[in-house]
Amino acid sequence: MPIDFARADQGDTTNLRIAGTLDVLTAPGLASTIEQIVEERRPKVVVDLSGLDLIDSSGVAALVALYKRVRAVGGQVQVTGARDQPLAIFKLLRMDKVFLL
Amino acid sequence: MPIDFARADQGDTTNLRIAGTLDVLTAPGLASTIEQIVEERRPKVVVDLSGLDLIDSSGVAALVALYKRVRAVGGQVQVTGARDQPLAIFKLLRMDKVFLL
Amino acid sequence: MDPRTIRMTAPCSLRHRALAVRLVAEACRLVRGERSGDDLAAGYDVRDPFDVAVVSAFAEIYNNVALHACAGLVDPQIELAIAATPDGITVEMTDPGRRFDPESVRSPDLDALPEGGMGLHIARAMLDVVDYEPGPPNLWRLSKRRVAAVDPPVVATRTA
Amino acid sequence: MDPRTIRMTAPCSLRHRALAVRLVAEACRLVRGERSGDDLAAGYDVRDPFDVAVVSAFAEIYNNVALHACAGLVDPQIELAIAATPDGITVEMTDPGRRFDPESVRSPDLDALPEGGMGLHIARAMLDVVDYEPGPPNLWRLSKRRVAAVDPPVVATRTA
Ligand SMILES: Nc1ncnc2c1ncn2[C@@H]1O[C@H](COP(=O)(O)OP(=O)(O)O)[C@@H](O)[C@H]1O
Ligand SMILES: Nc1ncnc2c1ncn2[C@@H]1O[C@H](COP(=O)(O)OP(=O)(O)O)[C@@H](O)[C@H]1O
């Protein structure tokens, strides 16, 4: 599974599910979705990574970009469900605290 | 998943589920189970291959051995559920008819 | 030497088979033009008929080389050279083992439900080319075109 | 040349990355002593912490080599030499690309939530050895021991 992501809005909350692999090859595919979420100034974004199997530094950068940009326009971001290799990478980069994992 | 198999008896029928990969490395792991089924002269053996992802000629040989030996002691064998690569191999070897796939 | 050729050298044993088979399987994805490298964690796709054929055939030849040709050798190594293009794939495998004559291997009598002797038959049926040059080193050349020729064979017809 | 060394030569591009990453991942299974070759079709296991570390680190270094070192070259090729033993794994990767000085790359300021510059940091944190010898060809030597030393470091204590 290359990458597989889905956005679903429910009231103030945008749920973004990212599954498969998020890396230098696939992260660019998320860019326009991130752009839209930021433009629409969504108040709450919940990123569900329970289906994410692998991430690399480019994938982390994409999530950080999402996090920073949503917050810059007054929104909140919560990242949930990371496991296995992605969780190990977040811990190594000390992002588990920021992402509230 | 290397190989994963389970035997369950129900009345006259022995259900044998074989999943994962059945090949020159893993087929020997089935031998003693086949031996037992033959020794017990089970009247009906149903082999469920719906979880089988890959097979090679050694794996086919193991199934043929099961088929021939059970029949040699008066039993019946039915092979069900083959798909993808295993189904292609069975068709190539014209075993789809014997196995009633 | 074509710079796009993928080469591997590795110990020739069943234990090391997955190295070779995975490389061949991954090369199949390049043939199909799929972006590679982005599905490491996911279920491994040997569903595409092209991949099924190439991986099945290669695994049989590898097994034979490891079990029959290289049996008893100390630290035998195989060499693979894989050319993957949109037209198809060619895998050349050399081994330092015993030579043999593939012509001596008959097609199995499938109606007799054989319990062996199906490996070469599978490889030949799945691929367009299964060539062997005895060595040492022995060379297997396996090849499959991506798109089977669609032109029907020209059949000379005669009126009786 | 150790006959157990696994070698690969392949085009150096992101498109060909999976060839290298899969080979490294498969070699990790050999380190762990798992029988290899019998799980082609199943979910690919990068759960074992050793594999997670080696595969994550290698992928970062490969990305950098493909994107930074080899950018703009015509048909660049990388060479891998993998030594997998029960003690651990060593991967040597050579590339024909631009040389650079890894010492010039600072550790990222993680508190600032960086959006880049994390690749080398990940590799260094995940492995025991991340060495670089500028070339050409440039050589990366990546290594991880299987079992971390359990002896605590000897600390000289002084009474003040
Ligand atoms: N690479 C090889 N080197 C030496 N002998 C081989 C090789 N490949 C096949 N053979 C011989 O040919 C026989 C038939 O091979 P094959 O059709 O693959 O069936 P199987 O391996 O099940 O016997 C083998 O039993 C072996 O004696
Ligand atoms: N193999 C390489 N060849 C040339 N330059 C490199 C190489 N690896 C890294 N660099 C340089 O070092 C920088 C930092 O690399 P890295 O820590 O991996 O983060 P990133 O790749 O996200 O920038 C890169 O931006 C690049 O300029």
XYZ file of C-alpha atoms and ligand atoms in Angstrom:
576
model
C 0.000 0.000 0.000
C 1.781 3.150 -1.178
C -0.164 5.780 0.726
C -3.798 5.983 1.434
C -5.381 8.967 3.058
C -8.894 10.154 3.678
C -10.332 13.395 5.006
C -13.692 13.526 6.735
C -15.191 16.639 8.354
C -17.548 16.407 11.270
C -18.633 19.711 12.763
C -15.523 21.600 13.838
C -13.331 18.579 13.517
C -11.447 17.384 10.452
C -10.402 13.771 10.635
C -7.417 12.903 8.481
C -6.536 9.247 8.227
C -3.098 8.464 6.792
C -2.245 4.819 6.125
C 0.513 2.898 4.379
C 3.852 4.628 3.923
C 4.479 8.347 4.341
C 7.876 9.141 2.881
C 9.827 11.206 0.401
C 7.941 9.535 -2.449
C 4.436 9.723 -1.043
C 4.381 12.800 1.221
C 3.983 15.201 -1.722
C 0.606 13.578 -2.341
C -0.607 15.038 0.969
C 0.405 18.607 0.221
C -2.785 19.847 -1.408
C -4.962 18.321 1.301
C -2.867 20.058 3.956
C -3.099 23.293 1.986
C -6.880 23.074 1.899
C -7.229 22.323 5.583
C -5.093 25.371 6.389
C -6.961 27.623 3.974
C -10.278 26.621 5.451
C -8.919 27.441 8.917
C -10.281 24.221 10.377
C -10.459 24.616 14.190
C -9.583 21.029 15.012
C -7.628 18.462 13.027
C -7.327 14.879 14.243
C -4.723 12.856 12.379
C -5.260 9.113 12.701
C -2.042 7.179 12.064
C -3.243 3.775 13.201
C -2.904 2.495 9.629
C 0.530 4.015 9.063
C 3.223 1.360 8.648
C 6.307 3.372 7.757
C 7.450 6.972 7.838
C 10.688 8.737 6.988
C 12.007 12.216 7.749
C 10.117 13.678 4.783
C 6.915 12.201 6.136
C 7.614 13.638 9.567
C 8.285 17.001 7.923
C 4.880 16.872 6.235
C 3.155 16.204 9.568
C 5.115 18.977 11.261
C 4.148 21.344 8.467
C 0.498 20.427 8.976
C 0.840 20.900 12.728
C 2.544 24.275 12.502
C 0.326 25.711 9.808
C -2.947 24.730 11.387
C -1.791 26.212 14.685
C -0.593 29.367 12.935
C -4.175 30.024 11.844
C -5.561 29.310 15.300
C -6.417 25.617 14.970
C -5.535 22.579 17.040
C -3.893 19.375 15.874
C -4.022 16.030 17.568
C -2.108 13.032 16.243
C -3.351 9.609 17.319
C -2.703 5.951 16.829
C 0.965 5.860 15.828
C 2.584 2.459 16.355
C 5.645 0.403 15.393
C 8.207 2.133 13.168
C 6.409 5.494 13.011
C 6.098 5.588 16.816
C 9.803 4.796 17.154
C 10.651 7.675 14.813
C 8.371 10.131 16.658
C 9.933 9.174 19.964
C 13.437 9.526 18.573
C 12.564 13.009 17.301
C 10.789 13.802 20.591
C 7.593 14.513 18.725
C 5.563 12.092 20.770
C 4.971 14.856 23.301
C 4.001 17.521 20.808
C 1.737 15.131 18.997
C 0.298 13.940 22.322
C 0.858 10.289 21.435
C 3.796 -15.464 7.480
C 5.948 -18.541 6.840
C 3.352 -21.243 7.003
C 0.407 -21.583 9.224
C -1.738 -24.663 9.298
C -4.476 -25.999 11.503
C -6.263 -29.317 11.656
C -9.783 -29.620 13.027
C -11.859 -32.788 13.010
C -15.620 -32.722 12.884
C -17.307 -36.101 12.656
C -16.006 -37.890 9.587
C -14.440 -34.764 8.191
C -10.932 -33.454 8.821
C -10.524 -29.805 7.973
C -6.978 -28.781 7.168
C -6.346 -25.077 6.739
C -3.042 -24.141 5.117
C -2.124 -20.458 4.985
C 0.919 -18.385 4.103
C 3.546 -19.989 1.880
C 3.801 -23.676 1.080
C 7.159 -24.325 -0.522
C 10.392 -26.253 -0.381
C 11.194 -24.605 2.947
C 7.846 -24.949 4.640
C 6.248 -28.065 3.118
C 8.286 -30.449 5.333
C 6.454 -28.930 8.299
C 3.232 -30.501 7.006
C 4.607 -34.023 6.667
C 3.771 -35.347 10.111
C 0.238 -33.952 9.985
C -0.295 -35.652 6.625
C 1.161 -38.860 8.052
C -1.278 -38.780 10.953
C -4.309 -38.117 8.792
C -3.366 -41.075 6.603
C -2.701 -43.362 9.574
C -6.052 -42.506 11.092
C -7.700 -43.338 7.756
C -9.850 -40.245 7.867
C -12.785 -40.705 5.472
C -12.976 -37.096 4.343
C -10.300 -34.420 4.239
C -11.152 -30.851 3.265
C -8.122 -28.689 2.577
C -8.865 -24.977 2.832
C -6.332 -22.914 0.857
C -8.123 -19.559 1.065
C -5.278 -18.210 3.195
C -2.522 -19.593 0.978
C -0.544 -16.832 -0.728
C 2.250 -18.711 -2.479
C 3.086 -22.254 -3.442
C 5.922 -23.881 -5.347
C 6.376 -27.301 -6.900
C 7.395 -28.796 -3.553
C 4.214 -27.466 -2.010
C 2.170 -28.940 -4.833
C 3.983 -32.243 -4.315
C 2.990 -32.210 -0.633
C -0.676 -31.680 -1.532
C -0.548 -34.400 -4.183
C 1.005 -36.761 -1.644
C -1.814 -35.995 0.777
C -4.391 -36.511 -1.965
C -2.950 -39.824 -3.160
C -2.345 -41.305 0.261
C -5.727 -40.458 1.697
C -7.377 -41.957 -1.370
C -5.148 -45.020 -1.169
C -6.679 -45.808 2.222
C -10.190 -45.206 0.962
C -10.683 -41.561 1.913
C -11.775 -38.521 -0.058
C -9.946 -35.239 -0.456
C -11.428 -31.931 -1.432
C -9.292 -28.838 -1.935
C -11.058 -25.487 -1.670
C -10.416 -21.795 -1.762
C -7.248 -21.544 -3.869
C -6.696 -18.088 -5.364
C -4.041 -15.915 -6.996
C -0.612 -17.501 -7.467
C -1.551 -20.929 -6.075
C -4.597 -21.097 -8.364
C -2.428 -20.169 -11.357
C -0.002 -22.973 -10.487
C -2.791 -25.533 -10.035
C -4.279 -24.584 -13.392
C -0.906 -24.784 -15.087
C -0.394 -28.263 -13.655
C -3.999 -29.183 -14.507
C -4.685 -29.991 -10.892
C -7.667 -27.688 -10.679
C -9.847 -30.509 -11.961
C -8.498 -33.173 -9.633
C -8.746 -30.835 -6.694
C -12.234 -29.743 -7.779
C -11.315 -26.063 -7.537
C 27.410 -2.907 -19.275
C 24.004 -1.306 -19.220
C 23.931 1.042 -16.226
C 20.306 0.184 -15.625
C 21.098 -3.458 -14.991
C 20.459 -4.601 -11.434
C 23.103 -6.978 -10.160
C 23.316 -9.070 -7.058
C 25.819 -11.530 -5.681
C 24.809 -13.603 -2.692
C 25.303 -16.989 -1.102
C 23.470 -19.704 -3.001
C 21.324 -21.440 -0.436
C 17.662 -21.791 0.362
C 18.307 -19.634 3.395
C 19.297 -16.772 1.121
C 16.589 -17.344 -1.432
C 14.382 -14.485 -0.304
C 17.136 -11.991 -1.128
C 17.035 -13.043 -4.762
C 13.299 -13.585 -5.022
C 12.478 -10.229 -3.476
C 14.874 -8.478 -5.799
C 13.270 -10.136 -8.811
C 9.794 -9.343 -7.505
C 10.741 -5.722 -6.944
C 12.189 -5.553 -10.466
C 8.813 -6.748 -11.773
C 7.261 -3.664 -10.256
C 9.723 -1.544 -12.192
C 8.642 -3.328 -15.381
C 5.049 -2.471 -14.646
C 6.118 1.118 -14.158
C 4.886 1.207 -10.615
C 6.554 3.604 -8.366
C 8.623 1.406 -6.243
C 9.765 1.808 -2.713
C 6.619 3.020 -1.168
C 5.001 -0.105 0.121
C 7.581 -1.744 2.267
C 5.267 -2.455 5.112
C 2.259 -3.545 3.218
C 1.124 -6.890 1.936
C 3.447 -8.056 -0.722
C 1.764 -8.029 -4.071
C 2.243 -11.144 -6.159
C -1.180 -10.859 -7.671
C -0.355 -9.296 -11.011
C -0.144 -12.186 -13.500
C 3.197 -10.962 -14.818
C 4.703 -10.953 -11.334
C 3.113 -14.297 -10.514
C 4.718 -15.858 -13.571
C 8.182 -14.370 -13.108
C 8.388 -14.948 -9.353
C 7.013 -18.503 -9.580
C 9.414 -19.464 -12.359
C 12.436 -17.831 -10.787
C 11.777 -19.500 -7.434
C 11.738 -22.942 -9.100
C 15.009 -22.329 -10.911
C 16.589 -20.931 -7.757
C 15.481 -23.947 -5.725
C 16.977 -26.290 -8.304
C 20.259 -24.414 -8.404
C 20.534 -24.342 -4.616
C 19.450 -27.955 -4.134
C 20.846 -29.758 -7.179
C 23.627 -27.685 -8.735
C 25.269 -26.215 -5.639
C 24.682 -29.020 -3.164
C 27.862 -29.864 -1.315
C 29.838 -26.828 -2.464
C 31.519 -24.697 0.169
C 30.161 -21.158 0.185
C 28.681 -21.182 -3.320
C 27.538 -17.831 -4.649
C 25.027 -16.966 -7.312
C 25.141 -13.887 -9.465
C 22.032 -12.230 -10.778
C 21.775 -9.676 -13.545
C 18.295 -8.284 -13.981
C 17.195 -6.096 -16.864
C 13.781 -4.610 -16.245
C 12.293 -2.457 -18.980
C 8.735 -1.579 -19.905
C 8.946 -4.409 -22.471
C 9.646 -7.098 -19.926
C 12.248 -8.635 -17.711
C 15.348 -10.749 -18.245
C 17.067 -12.433 -15.339
C 20.452 -14.043 -15.814
C 21.626 -16.234 -12.985
C 25.036 -17.864 -12.843
C 26.031 -20.563 -10.407
C 29.348 -22.344 -9.780
C 27.699 -25.724 -9.382
C 27.369 -29.012 -11.217
C 26.395 -28.751 -14.840
C 23.516 -30.751 -16.210
C 21.431 -31.157 -19.313
C 17.970 -29.639 -19.017
C 16.979 -31.423 -22.221
C 17.200 -34.632 -20.240
C 14.320 -33.476 -18.057
C 11.049 -34.590 -19.599
C 7.792 -32.805 -19.133
C 5.927 -34.438 -16.290
C 2.924 -36.602 -17.075
C 0.397 -34.354 -15.422
C -2.401 -36.911 -15.652
C -0.404 -39.170 -13.347
C -0.425 -36.522 -10.607
C 3.347 -36.374 -10.226
C 4.922 -35.711 -6.846
C 8.056 -34.178 -8.336
C 9.707 -33.100 -11.534
C 7.406 -30.111 -11.947
C 9.876 -27.288 -11.327
C 11.366 -26.864 -14.773
C 7.964 -27.411 -16.328
C 6.521 -24.541 -14.287
C 9.395 -22.260 -15.240
C 9.126 -23.070 -18.945
C 5.372 -22.657 -18.981
C 5.463 -19.338 -17.153
C 8.224 -17.637 -19.143
C 9.040 -16.880 -22.765
C 12.679 -17.911 -22.452
C 14.299 -20.487 -20.170
C 17.803 -20.980 -21.537
C 20.693 -22.778 -19.942
C 24.380 -22.681 -20.805
C 26.452 -25.218 -18.903
C 29.592 -23.864 -17.312
C 31.122 -23.490 -14.932
C 29.722 -21.101 -14.205
C 26.371 -22.336 -15.377
C 24.125 -19.641 -16.775
C 20.343 -19.529 -16.656
C 18.651 -16.918 -18.809
C 15.023 -16.333 -17.915
C 12.931 -13.848 -19.752
C 9.357 -12.720 -20.037
C 7.872 -10.079 -22.273
C 5.358 -7.776 -20.683
C 2.802 -7.775 -23.426
C 2.268 -11.031 -25.206
C 2.231 -10.647 -28.965
C -1.331 -9.974 -29.976
C -0.923 -10.811 -33.652
C -2.335 -14.239 -34.254
C 0.187 -16.605 -35.782
C 0.113 -16.638 -39.539
C -1.430 -19.926 -40.522
C -0.960 -21.138 -44.019
C -4.252 -22.468 -45.245
C -4.591 -24.778 -48.163
C -7.595 -25.887 -49.957
C -7.483 -29.612 -50.043
C 36.187 -11.105 -0.276
C 33.965 -12.861 2.204
C 31.759 -15.265 0.231
C 28.868 -14.559 2.572
C 28.780 -10.903 1.609
C 25.642 -9.852 -0.234
C 26.339 -7.397 -3.031
C 24.067 -5.344 -5.194
C 24.584 -2.822 -7.946
C 21.595 -0.830 -9.114
C 20.605 2.541 -10.493
C 20.699 5.214 -7.811
C 17.290 6.822 -7.852
C 14.265 7.005 -5.631
C 12.488 4.825 -8.166
C 14.965 2.042 -7.454
C 15.069 2.564 -3.739
C 12.892 -0.407 -2.865
C 15.421 -2.770 -4.433
C 18.035 -1.649 -1.940
C 15.738 -1.258 1.046
C 14.176 -4.665 0.578
C 17.565 -6.289 0.292
C 18.690 -4.640 3.513
C 15.445 -5.599 5.234
C 15.797 -9.183 4.095
C 19.394 -9.230 5.333
C 18.103 -8.130 8.750
C 16.061 -11.322 8.868
C 19.234 -13.294 8.258
C 20.835 -11.504 11.203
C 17.935 -12.505 13.399
C 18.424 -16.046 12.207
C 14.954 -16.267 10.796
C 14.478 -18.670 8.023
C 14.181 -16.397 5.096
C 12.315 -16.874 1.907
C 9.109 -18.195 3.231
C 6.954 -15.164 3.620
C 6.980 -13.471 0.290
C 3.323 -12.904 0.129
C 2.671 -11.907 3.661
C 2.740 -8.595 5.422
C 6.228 -7.304 5.490
C 7.624 -7.311 8.973
C 9.395 -4.148 10.016
C 8.274 -4.510 13.602
C 11.368 -5.984 15.154
C 13.251 -3.048 16.707
C 16.494 -4.108 15.048
C 14.894 -4.111 11.597
C 13.081 -0.850 12.326
C 16.375 0.811 13.186
C 18.376 -0.534 10.254
C 15.685 -0.019 7.635
C 14.798 3.484 8.874
C 18.428 4.578 8.932
C 19.314 3.047 5.600
C 16.306 4.621 3.889
C 17.387 8.083 5.104
C 20.929 7.638 3.843
C 19.675 6.248 0.534
C 17.292 9.179 0.078
C 20.120 11.628 0.700
C 22.445 9.884 -1.730
C 19.783 9.758 -4.442
C 18.556 13.323 -3.878
C 21.677 15.223 -2.876
C 24.778 13.289 -3.979
C 23.603 11.837 -7.285
C 21.236 14.562 -8.413
C 21.933 15.506 -12.017
C 24.206 12.575 -12.799
C 23.435 10.461 -15.848
C 22.660 6.855 -14.894
C 24.325 6.897 -11.481
C 24.697 3.527 -9.805
C 25.076 2.614 -6.184
C 26.880 -0.406 -4.888
C 25.877 -2.171 -1.715
C 27.878 -4.685 0.260
C 25.967 -6.205 3.135
C 27.484 -8.380 5.817
C 24.829 -10.011 7.947
C 25.974 -12.161 10.826
C 24.345 -13.175 14.103
C 26.298 -10.291 15.683
C 24.740 -7.625 13.535
C 24.738 -6.007 10.142
C 27.108 -3.783 8.219
C 26.006 -2.078 5.035
C 28.530 -0.334 2.829
C 27.112 1.856 0.127
C 29.193 3.612 -2.496
C 27.917 6.302 -4.801
C 29.549 8.200 -7.665
C 28.036 11.511 -6.631
C 29.075 14.811 -5.125
C 31.150 14.577 -1.986
C 30.189 16.482 1.095
C 31.116 16.868 4.729
C 28.664 15.199 7.103
C 30.361 17.015 10.003
C 28.877 20.191 8.580
C 25.388 18.880 9.271
C 24.330 19.895 12.765
C 21.912 17.988 14.873
C 18.473 19.483 14.423
C 16.982 21.550 17.225
C 14.173 19.169 18.000
C 12.391 21.624 20.286
C 11.893 23.916 17.315
C 9.930 21.201 15.465
C 12.132 21.211 12.377
C 10.685 20.550 8.953
C 13.926 19.164 7.559
C 17.469 18.212 8.426
C 16.353 15.136 10.371
C 17.648 12.407 8.053
C 21.238 12.090 9.202
C 20.130 12.531 12.786
C 17.764 9.583 12.481
C 20.465 7.423 10.908
C 23.020 8.285 13.573
C 20.590 7.728 16.413
C 19.416 4.391 15.067
C 22.809 2.831 14.282
C 26.084 2.171 16.058
C 28.221 3.351 13.133
C 27.480 5.950 10.457
C 30.788 6.602 8.748
C 31.440 8.494 5.543
C 34.524 8.538 3.348
C 34.376 11.122 0.593
C 35.325 9.855 -2.844
C 34.547 9.508 -5.579
C 33.165 7.051 -5.040
C 31.796 8.175 -1.726
C 31.459 5.427 0.833
C 28.868 5.150 3.588
C 29.473 2.515 6.229
C 26.442 1.781 8.350
C 26.524 -0.739 11.082
C 24.422 -2.003 13.938
C 25.212 -4.682 16.457
C 22.464 -7.091 17.254
C 22.853 -7.173 20.979
C 23.749 -3.931 22.645
C 26.592 -4.326 25.085
C 25.089 -5.032 28.466
C 28.156 -4.224 30.523
C 27.810 -0.749 31.971
C 30.639 1.536 30.915
C 33.513 1.619 33.358
C 33.378 4.967 35.073
C 36.415 6.175 36.919
C 35.333 7.635 40.193
C 37.428 9.943 42.279
C 36.945 11.108 45.748
C 37.140 14.847 45.664
N 20.141 -26.485 -11.853
C 20.202 -27.832 -11.849
N 21.377 -28.461 -11.714
C 21.451 -29.801 -11.694
N 20.385 -30.611 -11.818
C 19.178 -30.041 -11.957
C 19.026 -28.642 -11.989
N 17.715 -28.382 -12.170
C 17.089 -29.541 -12.238
N 17.959 -30.565 -12.123
C 17.634 -31.992 -12.205
O 16.459 -32.135 -12.937
C 15.449 -32.788 -12.162
C 14.071 -32.224 -12.458
O 13.983 -30.883 -12.001
P 12.574 -30.224 -11.777
O 11.765 -30.344 -13.029
O 12.769 -28.835 -11.307
O 11.856 -31.076 -10.654
P 12.329 -31.451 -9.173
O 13.324 -30.426 -8.738
O 11.065 -31.411 -8.393
O 12.905 -32.836 -9.279
C 15.880 -32.599 -10.715
O 15.403 -33.627 -9.887
C 17.385 -32.614 -10.846
O 17.862 -33.943 -10.881
N 24.856 12.031 0.654
C 24.829 13.374 0.636
N 25.487 14.046 -0.348
C 25.462 15.365 -0.384
N 24.835 16.132 0.527
C 24.165 15.535 1.518
C 24.141 14.131 1.631
N 23.421 13.815 2.719
C 23.020 14.943 3.266
N 23.472 16.013 2.558
C 23.260 17.438 2.884
O 23.024 17.528 4.272
C 21.746 18.129 4.511
C 21.094 17.510 5.740
O 20.740 16.183 5.480
P 19.663 15.475 6.376
O 20.061 15.579 7.790
O 19.491 14.084 5.892
O 18.313 16.263 6.179
P 17.501 16.617 4.847
O 17.884 15.638 3.805
O 16.085 16.530 5.291
O 17.899 18.034 4.509
C 20.966 17.944 3.237
O 20.005 18.929 3.073
C 22.050 18.015 2.193
O 22.331 19.347 1.873
